[in-house]
PDB file of C-alpha atoms in Angstrom:
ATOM      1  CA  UNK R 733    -106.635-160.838 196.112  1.00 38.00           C
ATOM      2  CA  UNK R 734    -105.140-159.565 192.686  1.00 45.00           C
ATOM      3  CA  UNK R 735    -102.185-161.373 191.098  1.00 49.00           C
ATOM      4  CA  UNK R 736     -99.253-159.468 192.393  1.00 61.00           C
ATOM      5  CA  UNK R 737     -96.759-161.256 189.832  1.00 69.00           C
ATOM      6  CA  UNK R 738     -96.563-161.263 186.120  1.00 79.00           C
ATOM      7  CA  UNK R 739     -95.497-164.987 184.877  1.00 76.00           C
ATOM      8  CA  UNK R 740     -92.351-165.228 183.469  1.00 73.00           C
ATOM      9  CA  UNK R 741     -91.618-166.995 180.085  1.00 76.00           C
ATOM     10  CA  UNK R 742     -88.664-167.651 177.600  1.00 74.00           C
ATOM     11  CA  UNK R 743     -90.077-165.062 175.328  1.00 82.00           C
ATOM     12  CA  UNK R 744     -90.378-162.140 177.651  1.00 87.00           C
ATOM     13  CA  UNK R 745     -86.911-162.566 178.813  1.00 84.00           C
ATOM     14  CA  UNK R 746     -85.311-162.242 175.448  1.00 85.00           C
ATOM     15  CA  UNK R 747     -87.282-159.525 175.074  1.00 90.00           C
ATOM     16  CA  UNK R 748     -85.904-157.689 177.978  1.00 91.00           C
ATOM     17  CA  UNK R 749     -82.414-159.441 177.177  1.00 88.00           C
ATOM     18  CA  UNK R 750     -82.641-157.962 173.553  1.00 89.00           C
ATOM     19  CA  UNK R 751     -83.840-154.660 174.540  1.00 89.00           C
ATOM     20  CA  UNK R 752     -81.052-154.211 177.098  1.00 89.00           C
ATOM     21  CA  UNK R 753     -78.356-154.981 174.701  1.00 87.00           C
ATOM     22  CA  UNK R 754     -79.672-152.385 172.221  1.00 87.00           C
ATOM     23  CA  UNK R 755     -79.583-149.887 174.605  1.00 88.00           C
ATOM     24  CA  UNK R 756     -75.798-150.772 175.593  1.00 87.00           C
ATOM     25  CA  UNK R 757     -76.673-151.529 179.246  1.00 87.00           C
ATOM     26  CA  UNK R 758     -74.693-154.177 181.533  1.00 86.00           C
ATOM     27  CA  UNK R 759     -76.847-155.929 183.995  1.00 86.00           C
ATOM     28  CA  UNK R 760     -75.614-153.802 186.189  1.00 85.00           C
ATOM     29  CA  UNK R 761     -76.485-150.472 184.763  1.00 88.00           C
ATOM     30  CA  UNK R 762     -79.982-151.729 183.613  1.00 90.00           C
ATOM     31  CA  UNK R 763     -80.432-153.092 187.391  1.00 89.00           C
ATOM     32  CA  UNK R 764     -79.622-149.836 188.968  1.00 88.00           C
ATOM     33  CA  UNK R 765     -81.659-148.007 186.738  1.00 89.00           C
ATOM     34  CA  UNK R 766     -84.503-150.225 187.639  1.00 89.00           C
ATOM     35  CA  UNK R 767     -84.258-149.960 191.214  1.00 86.00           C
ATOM     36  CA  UNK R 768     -83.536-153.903 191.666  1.00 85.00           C
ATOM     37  CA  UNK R 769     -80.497-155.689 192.160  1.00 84.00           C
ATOM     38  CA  UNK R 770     -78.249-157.358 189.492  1.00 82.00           C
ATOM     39  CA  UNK R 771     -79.465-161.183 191.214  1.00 80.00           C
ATOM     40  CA  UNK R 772     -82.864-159.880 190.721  1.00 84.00           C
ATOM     41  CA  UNK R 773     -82.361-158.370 186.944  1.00 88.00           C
ATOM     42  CA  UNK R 774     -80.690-161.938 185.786  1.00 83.00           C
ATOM     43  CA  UNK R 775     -83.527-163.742 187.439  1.00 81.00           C
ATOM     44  CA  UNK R 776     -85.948-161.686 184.731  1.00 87.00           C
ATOM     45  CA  UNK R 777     -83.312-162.683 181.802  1.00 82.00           C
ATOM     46  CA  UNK R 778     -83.764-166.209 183.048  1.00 77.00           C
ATOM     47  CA  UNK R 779     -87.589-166.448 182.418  1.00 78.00           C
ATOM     48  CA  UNK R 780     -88.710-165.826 186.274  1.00 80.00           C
ATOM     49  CA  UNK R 781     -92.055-164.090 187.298  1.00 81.00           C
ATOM     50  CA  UNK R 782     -92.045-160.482 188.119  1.00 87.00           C
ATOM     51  CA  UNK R 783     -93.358-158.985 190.731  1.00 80.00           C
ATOM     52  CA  UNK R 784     -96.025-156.301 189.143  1.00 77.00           C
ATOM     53  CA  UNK R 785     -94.507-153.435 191.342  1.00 76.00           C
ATOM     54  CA  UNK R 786     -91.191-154.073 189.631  1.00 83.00           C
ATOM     55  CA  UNK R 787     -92.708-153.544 186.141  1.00 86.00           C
ATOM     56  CA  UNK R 788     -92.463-149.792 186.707  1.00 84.00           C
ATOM     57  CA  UNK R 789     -88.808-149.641 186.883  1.00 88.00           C
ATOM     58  CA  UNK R 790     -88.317-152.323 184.564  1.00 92.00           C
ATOM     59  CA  UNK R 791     -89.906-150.560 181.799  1.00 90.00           C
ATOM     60  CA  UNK R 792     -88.502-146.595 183.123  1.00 86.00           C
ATOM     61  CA  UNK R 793     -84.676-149.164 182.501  1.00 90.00           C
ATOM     62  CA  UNK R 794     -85.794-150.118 179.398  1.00 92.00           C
ATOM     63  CA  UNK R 795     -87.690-147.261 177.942  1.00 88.00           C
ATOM     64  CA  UNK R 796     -90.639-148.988 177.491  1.00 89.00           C
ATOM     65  CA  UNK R 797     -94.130-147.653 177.991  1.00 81.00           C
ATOM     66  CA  UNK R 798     -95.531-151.425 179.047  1.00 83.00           C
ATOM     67  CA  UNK R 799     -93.409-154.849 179.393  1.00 86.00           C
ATOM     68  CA  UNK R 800     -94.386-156.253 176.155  1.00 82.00           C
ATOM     69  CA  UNK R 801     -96.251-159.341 175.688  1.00 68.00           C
ATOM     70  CA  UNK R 802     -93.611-162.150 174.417  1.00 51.00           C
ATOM     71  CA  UNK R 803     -95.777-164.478 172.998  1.00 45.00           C
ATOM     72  CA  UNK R 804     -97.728-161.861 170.424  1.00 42.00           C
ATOM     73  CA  UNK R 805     -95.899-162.625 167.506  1.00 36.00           C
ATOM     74  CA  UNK R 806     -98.189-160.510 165.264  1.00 39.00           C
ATOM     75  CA  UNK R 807     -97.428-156.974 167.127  1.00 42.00           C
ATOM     76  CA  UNK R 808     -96.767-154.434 163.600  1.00 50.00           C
ATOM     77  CA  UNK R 809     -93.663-152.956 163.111  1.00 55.00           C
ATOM     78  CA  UNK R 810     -95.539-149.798 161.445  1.00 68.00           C
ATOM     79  CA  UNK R 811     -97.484-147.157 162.490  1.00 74.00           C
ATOM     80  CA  UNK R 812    -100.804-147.460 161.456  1.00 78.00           C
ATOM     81  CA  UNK R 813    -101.700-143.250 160.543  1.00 86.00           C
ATOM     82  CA  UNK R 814    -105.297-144.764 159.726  1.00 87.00           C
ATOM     83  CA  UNK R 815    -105.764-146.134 163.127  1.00 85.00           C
ATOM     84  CA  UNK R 816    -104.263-142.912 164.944  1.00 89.00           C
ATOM     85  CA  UNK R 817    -106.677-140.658 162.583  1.00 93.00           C
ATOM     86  CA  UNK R 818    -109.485-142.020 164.502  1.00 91.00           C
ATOM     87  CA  UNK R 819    -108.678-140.943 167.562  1.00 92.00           C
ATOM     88  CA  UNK R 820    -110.462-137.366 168.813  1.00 95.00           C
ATOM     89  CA  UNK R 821    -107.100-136.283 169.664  1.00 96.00           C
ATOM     90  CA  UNK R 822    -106.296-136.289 166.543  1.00 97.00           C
ATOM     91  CA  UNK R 823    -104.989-132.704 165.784  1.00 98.00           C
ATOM     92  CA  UNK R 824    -106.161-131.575 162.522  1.00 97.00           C
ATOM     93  CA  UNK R 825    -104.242-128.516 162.814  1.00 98.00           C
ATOM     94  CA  UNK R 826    -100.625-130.262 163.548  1.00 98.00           C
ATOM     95  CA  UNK R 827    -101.719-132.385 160.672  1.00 96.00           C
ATOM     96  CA  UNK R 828    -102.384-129.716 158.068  1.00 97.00           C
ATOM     97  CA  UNK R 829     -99.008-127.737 159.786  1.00 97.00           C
ATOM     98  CA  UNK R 830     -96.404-129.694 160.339  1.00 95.00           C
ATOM     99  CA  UNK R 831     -97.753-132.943 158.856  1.00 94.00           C
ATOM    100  CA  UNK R 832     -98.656-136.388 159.813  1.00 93.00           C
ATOM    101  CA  UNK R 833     -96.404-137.664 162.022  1.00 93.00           C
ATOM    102  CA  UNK R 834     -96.311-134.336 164.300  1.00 95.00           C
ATOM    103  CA  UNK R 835    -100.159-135.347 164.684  1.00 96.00           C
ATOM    104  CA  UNK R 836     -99.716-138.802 165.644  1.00 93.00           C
ATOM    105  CA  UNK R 837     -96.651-138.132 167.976  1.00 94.00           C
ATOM    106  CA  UNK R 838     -99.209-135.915 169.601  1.00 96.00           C
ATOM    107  CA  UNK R 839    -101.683-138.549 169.792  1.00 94.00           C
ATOM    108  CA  UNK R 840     -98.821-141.171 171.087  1.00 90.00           C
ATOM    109  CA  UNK R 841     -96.761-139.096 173.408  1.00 91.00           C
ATOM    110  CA  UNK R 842    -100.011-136.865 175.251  1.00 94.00           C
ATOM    111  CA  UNK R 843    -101.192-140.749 175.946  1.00 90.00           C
ATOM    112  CA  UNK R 844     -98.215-141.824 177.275  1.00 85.00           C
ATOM    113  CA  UNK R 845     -97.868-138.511 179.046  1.00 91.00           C
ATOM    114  CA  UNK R 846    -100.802-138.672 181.202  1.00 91.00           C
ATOM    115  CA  UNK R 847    -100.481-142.530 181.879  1.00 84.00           C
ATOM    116  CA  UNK R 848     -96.948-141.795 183.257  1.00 85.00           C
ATOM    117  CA  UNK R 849     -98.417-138.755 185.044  1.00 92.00           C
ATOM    118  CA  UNK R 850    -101.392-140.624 187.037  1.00 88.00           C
ATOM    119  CA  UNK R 851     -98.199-143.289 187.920  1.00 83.00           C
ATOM    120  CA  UNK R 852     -95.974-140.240 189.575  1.00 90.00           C
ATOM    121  CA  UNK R 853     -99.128-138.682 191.200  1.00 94.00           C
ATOM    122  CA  UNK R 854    -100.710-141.946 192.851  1.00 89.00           C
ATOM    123  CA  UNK R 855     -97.387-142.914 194.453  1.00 89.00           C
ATOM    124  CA  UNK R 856     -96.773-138.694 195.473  1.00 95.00           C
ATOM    125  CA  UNK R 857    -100.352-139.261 197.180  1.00 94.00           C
ATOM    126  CA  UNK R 858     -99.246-141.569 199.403  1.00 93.00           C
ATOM    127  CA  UNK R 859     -96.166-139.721 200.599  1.00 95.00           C
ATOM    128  CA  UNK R 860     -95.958-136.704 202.649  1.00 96.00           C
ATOM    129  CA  UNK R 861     -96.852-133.603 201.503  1.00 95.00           C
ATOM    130  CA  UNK R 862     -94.576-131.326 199.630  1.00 93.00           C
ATOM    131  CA  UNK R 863     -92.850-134.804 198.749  1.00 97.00           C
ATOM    132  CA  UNK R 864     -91.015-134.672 195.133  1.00 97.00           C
ATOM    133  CA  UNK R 865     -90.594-137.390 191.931  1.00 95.00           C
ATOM    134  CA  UNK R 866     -87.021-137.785 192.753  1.00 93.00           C
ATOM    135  CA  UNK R 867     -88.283-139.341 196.061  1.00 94.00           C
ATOM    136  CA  UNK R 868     -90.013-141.864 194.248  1.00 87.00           C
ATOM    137  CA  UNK R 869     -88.497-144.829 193.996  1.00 76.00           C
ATOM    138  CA  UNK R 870     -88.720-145.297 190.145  1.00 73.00           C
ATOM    139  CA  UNK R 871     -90.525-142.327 189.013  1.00 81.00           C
ATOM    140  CA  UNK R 872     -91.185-142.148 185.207  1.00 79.00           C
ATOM    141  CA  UNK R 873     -90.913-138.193 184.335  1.00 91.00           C
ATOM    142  CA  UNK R 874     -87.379-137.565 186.337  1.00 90.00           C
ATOM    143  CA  UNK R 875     -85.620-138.024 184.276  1.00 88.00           C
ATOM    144  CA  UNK R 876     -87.816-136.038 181.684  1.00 93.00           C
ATOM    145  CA  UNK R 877     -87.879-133.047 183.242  1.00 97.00           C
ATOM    146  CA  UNK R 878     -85.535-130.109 183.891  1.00 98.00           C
ATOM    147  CA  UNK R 879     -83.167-131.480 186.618  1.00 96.00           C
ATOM    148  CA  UNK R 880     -82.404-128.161 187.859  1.00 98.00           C
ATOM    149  CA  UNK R 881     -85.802-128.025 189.568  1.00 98.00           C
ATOM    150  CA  UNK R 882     -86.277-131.474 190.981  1.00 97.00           C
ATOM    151  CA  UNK R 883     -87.212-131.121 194.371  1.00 97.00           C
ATOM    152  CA  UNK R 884     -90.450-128.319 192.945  1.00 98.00           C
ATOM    153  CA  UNK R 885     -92.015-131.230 191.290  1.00 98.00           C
ATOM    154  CA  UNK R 886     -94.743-132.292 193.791  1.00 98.00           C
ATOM    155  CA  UNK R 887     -98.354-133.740 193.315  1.00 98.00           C
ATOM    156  CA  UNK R 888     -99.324-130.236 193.053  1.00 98.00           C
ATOM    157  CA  UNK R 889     -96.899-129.587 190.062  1.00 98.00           C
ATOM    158  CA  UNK R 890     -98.128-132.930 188.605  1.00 98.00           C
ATOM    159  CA  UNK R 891    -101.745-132.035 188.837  1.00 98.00           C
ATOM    160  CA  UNK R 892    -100.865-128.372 186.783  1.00 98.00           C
ATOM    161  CA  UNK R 893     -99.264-130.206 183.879  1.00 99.00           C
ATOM    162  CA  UNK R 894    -101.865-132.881 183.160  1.00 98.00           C
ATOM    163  CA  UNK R 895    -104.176-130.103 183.397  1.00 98.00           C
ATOM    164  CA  UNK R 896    -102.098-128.519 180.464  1.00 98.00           C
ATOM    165  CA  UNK R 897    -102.287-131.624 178.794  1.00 98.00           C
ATOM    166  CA  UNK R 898    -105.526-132.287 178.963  1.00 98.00           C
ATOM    167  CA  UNK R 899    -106.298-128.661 177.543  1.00 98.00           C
ATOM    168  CA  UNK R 900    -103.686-129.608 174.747  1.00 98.00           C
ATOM    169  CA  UNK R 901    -105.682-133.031 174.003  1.00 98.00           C
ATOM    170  CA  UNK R 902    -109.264-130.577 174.058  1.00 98.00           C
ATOM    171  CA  UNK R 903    -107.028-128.063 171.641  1.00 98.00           C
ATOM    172  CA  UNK R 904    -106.609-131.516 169.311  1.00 98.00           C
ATOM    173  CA  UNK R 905    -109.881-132.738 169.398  1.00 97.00           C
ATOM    174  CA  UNK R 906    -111.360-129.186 168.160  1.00 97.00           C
ATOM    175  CA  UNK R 907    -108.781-128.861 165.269  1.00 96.00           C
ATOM    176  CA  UNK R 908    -107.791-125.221 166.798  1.00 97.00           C
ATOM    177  CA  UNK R 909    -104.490-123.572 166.061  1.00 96.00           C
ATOM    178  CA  UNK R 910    -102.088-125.372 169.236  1.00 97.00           C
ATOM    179  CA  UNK R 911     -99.974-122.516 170.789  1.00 96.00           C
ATOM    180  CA  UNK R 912     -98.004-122.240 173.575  1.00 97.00           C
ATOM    181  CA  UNK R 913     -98.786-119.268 176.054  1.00 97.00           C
ATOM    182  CA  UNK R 914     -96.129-120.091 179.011  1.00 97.00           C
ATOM    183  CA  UNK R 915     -93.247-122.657 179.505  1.00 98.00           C
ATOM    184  CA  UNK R 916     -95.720-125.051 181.404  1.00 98.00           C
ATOM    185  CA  UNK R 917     -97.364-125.666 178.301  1.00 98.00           C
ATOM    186  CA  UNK R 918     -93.955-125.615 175.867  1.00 98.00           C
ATOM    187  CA  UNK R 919     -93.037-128.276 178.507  1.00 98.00           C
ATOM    188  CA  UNK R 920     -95.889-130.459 178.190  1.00 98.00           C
ATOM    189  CA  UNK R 921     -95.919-130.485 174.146  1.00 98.00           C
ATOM    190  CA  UNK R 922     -91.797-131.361 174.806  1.00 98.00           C
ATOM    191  CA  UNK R 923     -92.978-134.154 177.345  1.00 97.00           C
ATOM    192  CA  UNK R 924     -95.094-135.393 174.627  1.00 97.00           C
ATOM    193  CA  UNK R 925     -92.514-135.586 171.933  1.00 96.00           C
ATOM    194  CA  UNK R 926     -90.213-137.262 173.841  1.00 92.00           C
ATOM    195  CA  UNK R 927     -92.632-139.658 175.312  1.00 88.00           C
ATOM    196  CA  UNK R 928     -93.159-140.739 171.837  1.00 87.00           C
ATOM    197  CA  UNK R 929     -90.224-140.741 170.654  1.00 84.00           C
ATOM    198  CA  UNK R 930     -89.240-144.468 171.103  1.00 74.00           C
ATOM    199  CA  UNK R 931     -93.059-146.154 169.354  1.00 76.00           C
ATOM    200  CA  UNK R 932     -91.938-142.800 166.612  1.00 82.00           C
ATOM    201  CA  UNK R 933     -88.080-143.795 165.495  1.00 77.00           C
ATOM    202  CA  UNK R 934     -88.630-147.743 166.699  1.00 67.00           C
ATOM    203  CA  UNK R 935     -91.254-148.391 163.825  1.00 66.00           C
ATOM    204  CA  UNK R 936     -91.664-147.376 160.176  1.00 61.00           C
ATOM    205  CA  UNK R 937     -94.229-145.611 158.734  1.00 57.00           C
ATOM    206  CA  UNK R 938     -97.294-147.359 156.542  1.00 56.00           C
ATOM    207  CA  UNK R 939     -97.294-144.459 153.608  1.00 56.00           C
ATOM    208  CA  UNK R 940     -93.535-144.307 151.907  1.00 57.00           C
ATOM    209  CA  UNK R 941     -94.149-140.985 151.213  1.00 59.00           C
ATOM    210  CA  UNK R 942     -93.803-139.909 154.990  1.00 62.00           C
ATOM    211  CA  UNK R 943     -90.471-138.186 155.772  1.00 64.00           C
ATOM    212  CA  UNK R 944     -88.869-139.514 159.190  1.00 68.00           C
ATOM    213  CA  UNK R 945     -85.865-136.609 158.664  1.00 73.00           C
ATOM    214  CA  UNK R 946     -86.342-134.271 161.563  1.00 82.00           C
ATOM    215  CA  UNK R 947     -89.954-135.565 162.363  1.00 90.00           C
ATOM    216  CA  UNK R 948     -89.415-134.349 166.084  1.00 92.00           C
ATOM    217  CA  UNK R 949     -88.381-130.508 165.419  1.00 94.00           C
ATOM    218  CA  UNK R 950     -92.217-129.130 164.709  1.00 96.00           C
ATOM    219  CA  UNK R 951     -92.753-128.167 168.272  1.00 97.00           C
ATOM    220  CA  UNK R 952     -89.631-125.947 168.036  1.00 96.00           C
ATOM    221  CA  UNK R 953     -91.198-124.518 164.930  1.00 96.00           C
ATOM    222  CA  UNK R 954     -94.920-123.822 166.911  1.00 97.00           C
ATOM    223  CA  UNK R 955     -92.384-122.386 169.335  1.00 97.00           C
ATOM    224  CA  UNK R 956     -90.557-120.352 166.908  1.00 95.00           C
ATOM    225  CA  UNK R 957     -87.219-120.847 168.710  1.00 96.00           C
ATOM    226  CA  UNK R 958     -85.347-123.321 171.152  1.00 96.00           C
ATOM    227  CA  UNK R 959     -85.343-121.634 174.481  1.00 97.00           C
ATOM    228  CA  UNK R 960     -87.092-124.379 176.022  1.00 98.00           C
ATOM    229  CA  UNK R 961     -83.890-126.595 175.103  1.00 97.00           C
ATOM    230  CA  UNK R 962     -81.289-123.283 175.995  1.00 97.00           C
ATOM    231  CA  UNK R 963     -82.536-122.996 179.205  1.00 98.00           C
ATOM    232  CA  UNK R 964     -83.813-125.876 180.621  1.00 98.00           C
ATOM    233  CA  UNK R 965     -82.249-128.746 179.108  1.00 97.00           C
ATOM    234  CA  UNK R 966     -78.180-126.715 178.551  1.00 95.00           C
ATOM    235  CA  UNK R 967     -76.949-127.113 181.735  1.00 91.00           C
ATOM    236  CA  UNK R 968     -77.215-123.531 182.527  1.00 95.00           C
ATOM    237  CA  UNK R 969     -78.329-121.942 186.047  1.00 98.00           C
ATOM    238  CA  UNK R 970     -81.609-120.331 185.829  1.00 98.00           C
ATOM    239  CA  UNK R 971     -81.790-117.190 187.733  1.00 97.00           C
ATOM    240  CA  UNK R 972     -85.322-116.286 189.459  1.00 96.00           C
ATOM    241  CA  UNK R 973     -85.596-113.037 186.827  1.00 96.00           C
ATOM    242  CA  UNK R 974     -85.076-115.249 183.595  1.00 97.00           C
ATOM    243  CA  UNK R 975     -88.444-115.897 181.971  1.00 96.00           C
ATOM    244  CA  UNK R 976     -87.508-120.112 182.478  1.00 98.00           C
ATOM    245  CA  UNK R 977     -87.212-119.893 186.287  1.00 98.00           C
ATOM    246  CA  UNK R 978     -89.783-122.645 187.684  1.00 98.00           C
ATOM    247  CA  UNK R 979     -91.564-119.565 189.711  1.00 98.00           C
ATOM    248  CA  UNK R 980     -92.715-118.525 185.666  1.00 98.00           C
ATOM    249  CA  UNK R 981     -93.904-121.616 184.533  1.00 98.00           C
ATOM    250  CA  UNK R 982     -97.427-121.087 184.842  1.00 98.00           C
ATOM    251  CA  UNK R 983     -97.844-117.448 183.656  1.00 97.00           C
ATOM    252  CA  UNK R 984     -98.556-116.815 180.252  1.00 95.00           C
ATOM    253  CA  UNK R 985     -95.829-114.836 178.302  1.00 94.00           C
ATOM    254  CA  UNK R 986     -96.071-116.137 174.449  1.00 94.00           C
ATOM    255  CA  UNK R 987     -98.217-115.266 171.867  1.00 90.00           C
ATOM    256  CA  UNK R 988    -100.572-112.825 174.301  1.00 83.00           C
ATOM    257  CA  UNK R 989    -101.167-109.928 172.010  1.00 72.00           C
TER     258      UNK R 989
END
């Protein structure tokens, strides 16, 4: 049987400790957000063992991607643009575009994206069908995704917007011009932004000459405008006519001619 804790140590706890403070969470709030209560949450700040199906809400609390590994001391405070070049989802086009650091957001966040993707999905496939992320207990894209449609996104849903990012990731690879046809797909490249966006504006960049100013606004420039943001993310009530209703998502309305 598989190790169904994750050792605790003095180093991962001030990690978690440190983290939480820079976020400007009480026990309390960082304990809630985890899905564990605030006994449990000190126990971690103490140095106790974690039980692996914890992590996950541990990490949605603390906006990490993985609970890091305390004891690596040599873990780079830079990105590496060499390393990320390597990769075949490296987007030659976003590069050339909008510059470096659009490309290896892309590379960052569509990982990310799909890794927190195949987490929602495998605990919707255990649930009832027609179940939803917001009945998971610590889902990682709820809190990503447009809140006034909560309850439409199923394992169905899911499975359409990996799809779209897996097309985006075959776009990369091939160096094609990236372009958004419908709002699934402006979602997805928005998912992927702001899945990077902590590795992006927690690290500094190995070449001087890279300019951090704004480094997240190029998918609002593929986009040419902000109705993504307007619409979805504004607090406004999306009627079923208005090109953003959830019912739209899938049918291509951009850039068709």
């Amino acid at each position: 049987m598989g190790q169904r804790s994750i050792k605790g140590s003095s180093e991962l706890a001030k990690c978690i400790r440190l983290r939480r403070n820079e976020l400007n969470l009480t026990i309390e709030e960082a304990a809630s957000k985890a899905g564990v209560g605030t006994k449990t949450w000190s126990r971690y700040e103490s140095g106790e063992s974690i039980r692996k199906d914890k992590c996950i809400g541990i990490c949605k609390a603390l906006n990490w991607h993985a609970l890091p590994d305390g004891e690596d001391n040599d873990t780079s405070d830079t990105l590496n643009m060499d390393e990320y070049k390597k990769r075949e989802i490296w987007s030659s086009y976003l590069e050339n575009t909008f510059g470096e650091l659009a490309a290896a957001s892309f590379v960052i966040g569509s990982d990310i994206l799909l890794d927190h993707l195949h987490e929602d999905m495998e605990a919707l496939s255990s649930m009832p069908k027609g179940s939803h992320i917001g009945e998971i207990g610590a889902s990682w894209l709820e809190s990503l995704l447009p809140p006034q449609f909560l309850m439409r996104y199923d394992y169905d849903f899911l499975y359409v917007l990996h799809a779209a990012v897996v097309q985006l990731q075959a776009i990369a690879h091939a160096g094609n011009q990236m372009t958004a046809h419908s709002v699934m797909e402006e979602l997805a490249l928005y998912l992927v932004v702001e899945e990077s966006r902590f590795l992006i504006e927690s690290m500094e960049p190995d070449d001087d000459e890279i300019d951090y100013d704004s480094w997240d606004e190029w998918i609002f420039d593929l986009f040419d405008d902000m109705d993504l943001i307007t619409f979805l993310y504004s607090d406004l009530y999306v009627t079923g006519n208005n090109t953003y209703h959830f019912d739209h998502w899938t049918e291509r309305q951009f850039y068709c001619q």
